Coordinates of C-alpha atoms in Angstrom, one line a residue:
M1 CA 1.5 -12.3 -15.2
V2 CA 2.0 -11.7 -18.7
N3 CA -1.2 -9.5 -19.1
A4 CA 0.8 -6.8 -16.6
G5 CA 0.6 -4.4 -19.0
I6 CA -2.7 -4.9 -19.7
H7 CA -4.3 -4.2 -16.0
Q8 CA -2.5 -1.9 -15.8
P9 CA -1.7 -2.7 -11.5
D10 CA 0.4 -0.5 -10.0
A11 CA 2.3 -3.8 -8.9
I12 CA 2.1 -7.4 -9.3
I13 CA 2.8 -9.5 -5.9
L14 CA 4.4 -13.1 -6.2
D15 CA 2.8 -14.9 -3.6
L16 CA 5.5 -18.1 -2.9
E17 CA 2.7 -18.0 0.8
D18 CA -1.5 -19.3 1.3
A19 CA -1.3 -19.5 -2.8
V20 CA 1.1 -22.5 -2.6
P21 CA 0.9 -26.5 -1.6
P22 CA 3.1 -27.4 0.8
G23 CA 3.6 -29.7 -1.6
E24 CA 4.7 -27.6 -4.8
K25 CA 7.2 -24.2 -2.9
D26 CA 10.7 -25.9 -4.0
A27 CA 8.9 -25.5 -7.4
A28 CA 7.8 -22.4 -6.9
R29 CA 10.6 -20.3 -5.7
F30 CA 12.0 -21.4 -9.1
L31 CA 9.0 -20.6 -11.3
V32 CA 9.4 -16.8 -9.8
R33 CA 13.3 -16.4 -9.6
N34 CA 13.1 -17.0 -13.7
A35 CA 9.4 -14.9 -13.6
L36 CA 11.4 -12.3 -11.4
R37 CA 14.8 -12.5 -14.8
T38 CA 13.0 -13.2 -18.0
L39 CA 9.1 -11.0 -17.5
D40 CA 8.5 -7.5 -18.9
F41 CA 6.3 -6.5 -16.4
F42 CA 5.4 -3.1 -18.3
G43 CA 6.8 -0.8 -15.3
V44 CA 4.8 -1.9 -12.5
E45 CA 6.2 -3.2 -9.4
R46 CA 7.5 -6.4 -8.8
M47 CA 7.3 -7.8 -4.9
V48 CA 6.7 -11.0 -3.3
R49 CA 5.4 -12.7 -0.6
I50 CA 7.6 -15.5 1.5
N51 CA 6.7 -17.9 3.4
Q52 CA 5.9 -17.4 7.1
G53 CA 9.5 -18.3 9.3
Q54 CA 12.5 -19.5 8.1
R55 CA 11.1 -20.6 5.1
G56 CA 10.6 -17.7 4.1
L57 CA 14.4 -15.9 5.5
D58 CA 15.3 -19.7 2.8
D59 CA 12.5 -17.6 0.2
L60 CA 14.9 -14.7 0.3
A61 CA 17.6 -15.9 -2.3
Y62 CA 15.5 -16.6 -5.2
I63 CA 14.4 -13.5 -5.6
V64 CA 16.7 -10.7 -3.2
P65 CA 19.0 -10.9 -6.6
H66 CA 16.6 -10.9 -9.5
N67 CA 14.9 -8.0 -9.8
V68 CA 12.9 -7.2 -7.0
H69 CA 10.7 -4.3 -5.1
L70 CA 9.2 -5.3 -2.0
V71 CA 8.6 -8.3 -0.3
L72 CA 5.5 -8.5 1.1
I73 CA 6.2 -10.2 5.5
P74 CA 3.6 -12.6 6.0
K75 CA 1.6 -12.9 9.2
V76 CA 3.7 -10.3 11.3
E77 CA 3.9 -10.0 14.9
S78 CA 6.5 -8.4 16.2
A79 CA 9.8 -5.9 14.8
A80 CA 12.4 -9.0 15.6
Q81 CA 10.1 -10.5 12.6
V82 CA 11.4 -7.2 10.1
H83 CA 14.3 -7.2 12.1
A84 CA 14.9 -10.4 10.8
V85 CA 14.6 -10.1 6.3
D86 CA 16.1 -6.3 6.6
E87 CA 19.1 -8.5 7.7
Q88 CA 18.7 -11.1 5.1
I89 CA 17.5 -8.8 2.7
K90 CA 21.2 -7.6 3.3
M91 CA 23.2 -10.4 4.0
L92 CA 21.9 -11.8 0.0
S93 CA 22.2 -8.0 -1.1
Q94 CA 25.6 -7.7 -0.2
A95 CA 26.6 -11.5 -2.1
S96 CA 25.3 -10.2 -5.0
G97 CA 26.4 -7.2 -5.9
R98 CA 22.9 -5.9 -5.8
K99 CA 23.2 -2.1 -4.5
A100 CA 18.9 -1.0 -5.9
P101 CA 16.7 -0.9 -1.9
V102 CA 14.1 -3.8 -1.7
F103 CA 11.4 -2.4 0.3
L104 CA 8.6 -4.7 2.8
M105 CA 5.7 -4.1 3.7
P106 CA 4.1 -6.3 6.8
I107 CA 1.0 -8.1 6.6
L108 CA -1.1 -7.4 10.3
E109 CA -3.4 -10.9 10.3
S110 CA -3.7 -10.7 14.3
G111 CA -5.0 -9.2 17.2
R112 CA -1.5 -8.8 18.6
G113 CA 0.3 -8.2 15.2
I114 CA -2.0 -5.0 15.4
L115 CA -1.6 -3.8 18.5
K116 CA 2.2 -4.2 17.5
A117 CA 1.1 -1.9 14.3
L118 CA 3.6 1.3 15.6
E119 CA 6.0 -0.9 16.9
I120 CA 6.5 -3.2 13.6
A121 CA 6.1 0.8 11.7
E122 CA 9.1 1.5 13.1
A123 CA 11.5 -1.8 13.3
S124 CA 12.6 -0.8 9.6
P125 CA 13.6 2.7 6.8
N126 CA 12.7 -0.1 4.3
N127 CA 8.9 -0.7 5.4
V128 CA 7.2 1.4 3.0
A129 CA 4.1 0.7 4.0
L130 CA 1.8 -1.6 5.9
A131 CA -1.1 -4.0 5.2
I132 CA -3.4 -5.9 6.9
G133 CA -5.2 -9.7 5.7
L134 CA -8.5 -9.5 7.3
E135 CA -9.4 -13.6 6.6
D136 CA -7.0 -14.6 9.2
Y137 CA -7.3 -11.7 11.1
T138 CA -11.2 -12.6 12.2
A139 CA -10.7 -16.8 12.8
D140 CA -7.9 -16.0 15.7
L141 CA -10.1 -14.4 17.1
G142 CA -12.9 -16.2 16.9
T143 CA -15.8 -14.5 14.2
Q144 CA -15.8 -14.0 10.9
R145 CA -15.7 -11.3 8.0
T146 CA -19.2 -9.6 7.8
V147 CA -20.4 -7.0 5.5
E148 CA -20.6 -4.3 7.8
G149 CA -17.1 -5.0 9.1
K150 CA -17.4 -3.5 12.4
E151 CA -15.4 -6.6 14.1
S152 CA -12.5 -5.0 12.4
F153 CA -13.1 -1.9 12.4
F154 CA -11.2 -0.9 15.8
A155 CA -7.8 -3.3 13.8
R156 CA -7.4 -1.6 10.3
S157 CA -8.1 1.6 12.3
M158 CA -5.1 1.1 14.7
L159 CA -3.3 -0.4 11.1
V160 CA -4.1 3.9 9.7
N161 CA -2.5 5.6 12.0
A162 CA 0.0 3.2 13.0
A163 CA 1.1 4.4 9.0
R164 CA 0.6 7.9 9.4
A165 CA 2.7 7.9 12.6
T166 CA 5.9 6.4 10.6
G167 CA 5.0 7.6 7.0
I168 CA 4.2 4.6 5.1
Q169 CA 1.1 3.0 3.6
A170 CA -1.6 1.6 4.2
I171 CA -2.9 -1.8 1.9
D172 CA -6.2 -2.9 2.9
T173 CA -7.2 -6.4 2.1
V174 CA -8.8 -8.2 -0.3
F175 CA -13.1 -8.5 -0.8
S176 CA -13.4 -11.4 -2.0
D177 CA -16.0 -12.0 -4.2
V178 CA -14.6 -10.7 -8.3
S179 CA -18.1 -11.5 -9.3
D180 CA -19.5 -8.5 -7.1
E181 CA -18.5 -5.1 -8.0
G182 CA -20.8 -2.6 -5.9
G183 CA -19.0 -4.3 -3.0
L184 CA -15.7 -4.1 -4.2
R185 CA -16.8 0.1 -4.7
S186 CA -17.9 0.2 -1.2
S187 CA -15.8 -1.3 0.3
V188 CA -13.1 0.7 -1.3
A189 CA -14.9 3.6 -0.6
E190 CA -14.7 2.1 3.5
A191 CA -11.0 1.9 3.2
K192 CA -10.0 5.7 1.9
A193 CA -12.0 7.4 4.3
L194 CA -11.2 4.9 6.7
G195 CA -7.6 6.8 5.6
F196 CA -5.6 3.3 3.8
D197 CA -4.3 4.1 0.2
G198 CA -4.8 1.8 -1.8
K199 CA -6.3 -1.7 -1.6
G200 CA -5.2 -5.3 -2.5
C201 CA -6.9 -7.3 -5.8
I202 CA -7.6 -10.8 -5.9
H203 CA -8.5 -10.8 -9.8
P204 CA -7.7 -7.8 -13.1
R205 CA -11.2 -7.3 -13.0
Q206 CA -11.5 -5.3 -9.6
I207 CA -7.9 -2.9 -10.0
R208 CA -10.5 -0.5 -13.0
V209 CA -12.5 -0.6 -9.1
I210 CA -10.7 0.7 -6.8
H211 CA -8.8 3.5 -9.4
E212 CA -12.1 4.9 -9.8
V213 CA -12.8 5.2 -5.5
F214 CA -8.6 5.2 -5.0
A215 CA -9.2 8.8 -7.3
P216 CA -9.8 12.0 -6.2
S217 CA -12.9 12.8 -7.5
G218 CA -13.8 16.7 -9.4
D219 CA -14.7 18.2 -6.8
E220 CA -12.9 16.8 -4.4
I221 CA -10.3 17.9 -7.0
E222 CA -11.4 21.4 -7.4
K223 CA -11.6 22.4 -4.7
A224 CA -8.3 21.2 -2.9
Q225 CA -7.5 23.7 -5.3
K226 CA -9.0 26.3 -4.4
I227 CA -7.4 25.7 -1.0
V228 CA -4.3 25.9 -2.4
K229 CA -4.6 28.6 -4.5
A230 CA -5.4 30.1 -1.3
A231 CA -2.2 29.4 1.2
E232 CA -0.2 30.2 -2.0
D233 CA -1.5 34.1 -2.3
A234 CA -1.6 33.9 2.0
E235 CA 2.1 33.4 1.5
K236 CA 2.4 35.8 -1.6
H237 CA 1.0 38.2 0.6
G238 CA 2.8 37.6 3.7
L239 CA -0.5 36.6 5.5
G240 CA -0.1 34.5 8.3
V241 CA -3.7 33.4 8.0
V242 CA -5.4 31.8 5.0
A243 CA -8.6 32.8 4.1
L244 CA -11.4 31.3 0.6
G245 CA -14.3 34.1 0.9
S246 CA -15.0 34.4 4.7
K247 CA -13.9 30.6 5.4
M248 CA -10.4 30.4 7.3
I249 CA -8.5 27.2 6.2
D250 CA -6.5 25.3 9.7
P251 CA -2.6 24.1 8.1
P252 CA -4.3 20.8 8.5
V253 CA -6.5 21.6 5.7
V254 CA -3.9 23.3 3.3
K255 CA -2.2 19.8 3.9
R256 CA -5.1 17.6 3.6
A257 CA -5.7 19.8 -0.3
M258 CA -2.3 18.8 -0.6
R259 CA -2.2 15.1 -0.5
T260 CA -4.8 16.2 -2.7
L261 CA -3.8 17.4 -5.3
K262 CA -0.8 14.8 -5.4
L263 CA -2.9 11.6 -5.9
A264 CA -4.5 14.0 -8.6
I265 CA -1.0 14.3 -10.2
D266 CA -0.1 11.4 -9.7
T267 CA -2.8 9.7 -10.8
G268 CA -2.2 11.8 -14.6
I269 CA -6.0 13.4 -13.0
V270 CA -4.3 17.1 -13.8
A271 CA -1.2 18.5 -14.6
A272 CA 1.9 18.8 -11.9
N273 CA 2.3 22.0 -13.3
W274 CA -1.1 23.1 -12.9
L275 CA -0.9 25.8 -10.5
G276 CA 1.5 28.0 -13.0
E277 CA 0.0 27.0 -16.0
E278 CA -3.7 29.4 -14.9
Q279 CA -1.8 31.7 -13.8
P280 CA -1.6 35.2 -15.7

């Protein structure tokens, strides 16, 4: 927590669930509350993963009034679980005078949760992402995680589609072998190919690799810029068809190019006014 500014994550998660032994749950609440009150997180988003069920609802009293940006809800299997957290946050916000919203990220970790992915994604306007937890998911299926990931392909694809359908982000599961940078890089590349927007990490040394792989490559940026320029030119000349050389460019391709450039701009790779800079 203290070194958040050094490692430059997009967010930091304070965990009240699996990382805390049962006998330390109450002490962890006070620790997280005090951290939210006093620590400088150097501008990164402050997230807290609460416990399941009623204990998780009780956790909220220790975090909602104290500078949290987002709450991760573990093992979600229904919209009702999201509603319960949302309503508790509203009540605590009113009582504490909090005006800023508290965003939500349900974590899907079971077969039932995956099959309810769209319902869960639509459960609250405060949902900004769906995450998947594959250790619990594969245990629920009675199988084991493999390097190939065949056992989780369906679940990950379902989650990405539910996120896309509702306009929120999809966050992939963590890669647990901290010492295997090559394996991490392959895992992140696969997540990107499936349509995920980000990936959780369990150690600061994983942050750089995740950022590098999710960032658009030079070739991807160059191609996207050409497509967006062609679309801009077509619009200026009143043309209904976008052409790049001898190839027609469909609207979904333009949309994907714009998304690539937005990511490049958001990560500081490309200037926000790149199109204006290159025009005479």
